[in-house]
């Protein structure tokens, strides 16, 4: 005699979309695609600034709204500090894109930097992308 199983219902799709790992999935997919195209054309070995210029070219070409070297002030105990930081890109006013060209790969310092940028910018999603290796490296962060 076959064991009786209760039917498991699929979760409500509205709740699936609310899960943090799916925040701005389409936007990050498009940005990663742009970075893959830049890496495919240029390869590895250039300075970071070259990749930033190529990413900017692709963002303009695709008519994506973005800010490059967007300045953010840092609030410390109710006081704005003298020094601020500049996010490489903020794309669609939603995603911080931090660009690296590190031969040795992504390091913990790069991750910490990206997380701090997310915290200060108020953006919910960050992408850390490294063009310094034969294969494009990227990590997606949710704040």
GROMACS .gro file of C-alpha atoms in nm:
model
  143
    1UNK     CA    1   0.000   0.000   0.000
    2UNK     CA    2   0.141   0.339  -0.106
    3UNK     CA    3   0.207   0.592   0.162
    4UNK     CA    4  -0.028   0.886   0.155
    5UNK     CA    5   0.141   1.220   0.091
    6UNK     CA    6  -0.019   1.554   0.144
    7UNK     CA    7   0.007   1.790  -0.146
    8UNK     CA    8   0.264   2.063  -0.091
    9UNK     CA    9   0.150   2.391  -0.238
   10UNK     CA   10   0.385   2.627  -0.416
   11UNK     CA   11   0.470   2.932  -0.210
   12UNK     CA   12   0.289   3.252  -0.295
   13UNK     CA   13   0.490   3.422  -0.574
   14UNK     CA   14   0.440   3.762  -0.412
   15UNK     CA   15   0.635   3.642  -0.111
   16UNK     CA   16   0.905   3.491  -0.330
   17UNK     CA   17   0.968   3.829  -0.490
   18UNK     CA   18   1.001   3.984  -0.144
   19UNK     CA   19   1.289   3.756  -0.050
   20UNK     CA   20   1.609   3.959  -0.016
   21UNK     CA   21   1.812   3.746  -0.257
   22UNK     CA   22   1.574   3.848  -0.537
   23UNK     CA   23   1.596   4.223  -0.478
   24UNK     CA   24   1.663   4.398  -0.811
   25UNK     CA   25   1.746   4.067  -0.978
   26UNK     CA   26   1.667   4.195  -1.330
   27UNK     CA   27   1.875   4.508  -1.281
   28UNK     CA   28   2.176   4.321  -1.146
   29UNK     CA   29   2.146   4.063  -1.425
   30UNK     CA   30   2.166   4.344  -1.682
   31UNK     CA   31   2.463   4.509  -1.510
   32UNK     CA   32   2.652   4.181  -1.485
   33UNK     CA   33   2.580   4.126  -1.856
   34UNK     CA   34   2.736   4.463  -1.934
   35UNK     CA   35   3.043   4.371  -1.730
   36UNK     CA   36   3.069   4.036  -1.909
   37UNK     CA   37   3.058   4.213  -2.244
   38UNK     CA   38   3.331   4.455  -2.136
   39UNK     CA   39   3.546   4.165  -2.014
   40UNK     CA   40   3.481   3.967  -2.333
   41UNK     CA   41   3.599   4.257  -2.550
   42UNK     CA   42   3.888   4.390  -2.338
   43UNK     CA   43   4.000   4.080  -2.150
   44UNK     CA   44   4.206   4.122  -1.836
   45UNK     CA   45   4.519   4.326  -1.772
   46UNK     CA   46   4.404   4.687  -1.809
   47UNK     CA   47   4.387   4.940  -1.529
   48UNK     CA   48   4.059   4.980  -1.345
   49UNK     CA   49   3.987   5.315  -1.514
   50UNK     CA   50   3.976   5.151  -1.859
   51UNK     CA   51   3.704   4.910  -1.745
   52UNK     CA   52   3.509   5.196  -1.588
   53UNK     CA   53   3.523   5.389  -1.914
   54UNK     CA   54   3.401   5.083  -2.107
   55UNK     CA   55   3.120   5.022  -1.857
   56UNK     CA   56   3.017   5.385  -1.890
   57UNK     CA   57   3.013   5.347  -2.270
   58UNK     CA   58   2.780   5.046  -2.238
   59UNK     CA   59   2.554   5.217  -1.984
   60UNK     CA   60   2.517   5.518  -2.214
   61UNK     CA   61   2.458   5.295  -2.515
   62UNK     CA   62   2.186   5.103  -2.331
   63UNK     CA   63   2.038   5.425  -2.196
   64UNK     CA   64   2.064   5.309  -1.835
   65UNK     CA   65   2.040   5.589  -1.580
   66UNK     CA   66   2.358   5.598  -1.373
   67UNK     CA   67   2.597   5.816  -1.177
   68UNK     CA   68   2.970   5.773  -1.199
   69UNK     CA   69   3.194   5.854  -0.903
   70UNK     CA   70   2.885   5.949  -0.703
   71UNK     CA   71   2.985   6.126  -0.384
   72UNK     CA   72   2.843   6.023  -0.047
   73UNK     CA   73   2.906   6.191   0.284
   74UNK     CA   74   2.970   5.983   0.593
   75UNK     CA   75   2.766   6.050   0.905
   76UNK     CA   76   2.938   5.973   1.234
   77UNK     CA   77   2.750   6.028   1.563
   78UNK     CA   78   2.535   6.296   1.408
   79UNK     CA   79   2.827   6.475   1.240
   80UNK     CA   80   2.918   6.468   0.872
   81UNK     CA   81   3.286   6.382   0.843
   82UNK     CA   82   3.526   6.591   0.633
   83UNK     CA   83   3.603   6.312   0.391
   84UNK     CA   84   3.345   6.141   0.177
   85UNK     CA   85   3.358   5.845  -0.054
   86UNK     CA   86   3.286   5.807  -0.423
   87UNK     CA   87   3.100   5.501  -0.547
   88UNK     CA   88   3.234   5.388  -0.887
   89UNK     CA   89   2.880   5.369  -1.025
   90UNK     CA   90   2.527   5.385  -0.895
   91UNK     CA   91   2.308   5.232  -1.163
   92UNK     CA   92   1.934   5.299  -1.189
   93UNK     CA   93   1.956   5.466  -0.845
   94UNK     CA   94   1.939   5.115  -0.699
   95UNK     CA   95   2.267   4.929  -0.740
   96UNK     CA   96   2.618   5.026  -0.629
   97UNK     CA   97   2.873   4.889  -0.877
   98UNK     CA   98   3.228   4.869  -0.745
   99UNK     CA   99   3.489   4.791  -1.012
  100UNK     CA  100   3.826   4.626  -0.949
  101UNK     CA  101   4.113   4.507  -1.167
  102UNK     CA  102   4.292   4.290  -0.911
  103UNK     CA  103   4.515   4.015  -1.047
  104UNK     CA  104   4.493   3.825  -0.721
  105UNK     CA  105   4.115   3.821  -0.721
  106UNK     CA  106   3.861   3.973  -0.490
  107UNK     CA  107   3.984   4.028  -0.136
  108UNK     CA  108   3.811   4.078   0.197
  109UNK     CA  109   3.901   4.448   0.180
  110UNK     CA  110   3.707   4.481  -0.146
  111UNK     CA  111   3.405   4.315   0.014
  112UNK     CA  112   3.425   4.540   0.321
  113UNK     CA  113   3.453   4.847   0.100
  114UNK     CA  114   3.146   4.748  -0.101
  115UNK     CA  115   2.943   4.676   0.213
  116UNK     CA  116   3.039   5.015   0.360
  117UNK     CA  117   2.936   5.184   0.035
  118UNK     CA  118   2.600   5.010   0.053
  119UNK     CA  119   2.546   5.117   0.411
  120UNK     CA  120   2.634   5.479   0.341
  121UNK     CA  121   2.455   5.512   0.006
  122UNK     CA  122   2.124   5.367   0.117
  123UNK     CA  123   2.120   5.136  -0.187
  124UNK     CA  124   1.997   4.784  -0.118
  125UNK     CA  125   2.214   4.595  -0.367
  126UNK     CA  126   2.583   4.607  -0.446
  127UNK     CA  127   2.789   4.441  -0.715
  128UNK     CA  128   3.161   4.392  -0.674
  129UNK     CA  129   3.320   4.309  -1.009
  130UNK     CA  130   3.681   4.216  -1.079
  131UNK     CA  131   3.825   4.239  -1.430
  132UNK     CA  132   4.179   4.145  -1.324
  133UNK     CA  133   4.160   3.773  -1.400
  134UNK     CA  134   4.104   3.556  -1.706
  135UNK     CA  135   3.742   3.506  -1.601
  136UNK     CA  136   3.524   3.790  -1.478
  137UNK     CA  137   3.464   3.764  -1.105
  138UNK     CA  138   3.160   3.917  -0.943
  139UNK     CA  139   2.976   3.907  -0.615
  140UNK     CA  140   2.631   4.039  -0.533
  141UNK     CA  141   2.554   4.185  -0.192
  142UNK     CA  142   2.225   4.274  -0.025
  143UNK     CA  143   2.212   4.532   0.250
   0.00000   0.00000   0.00000
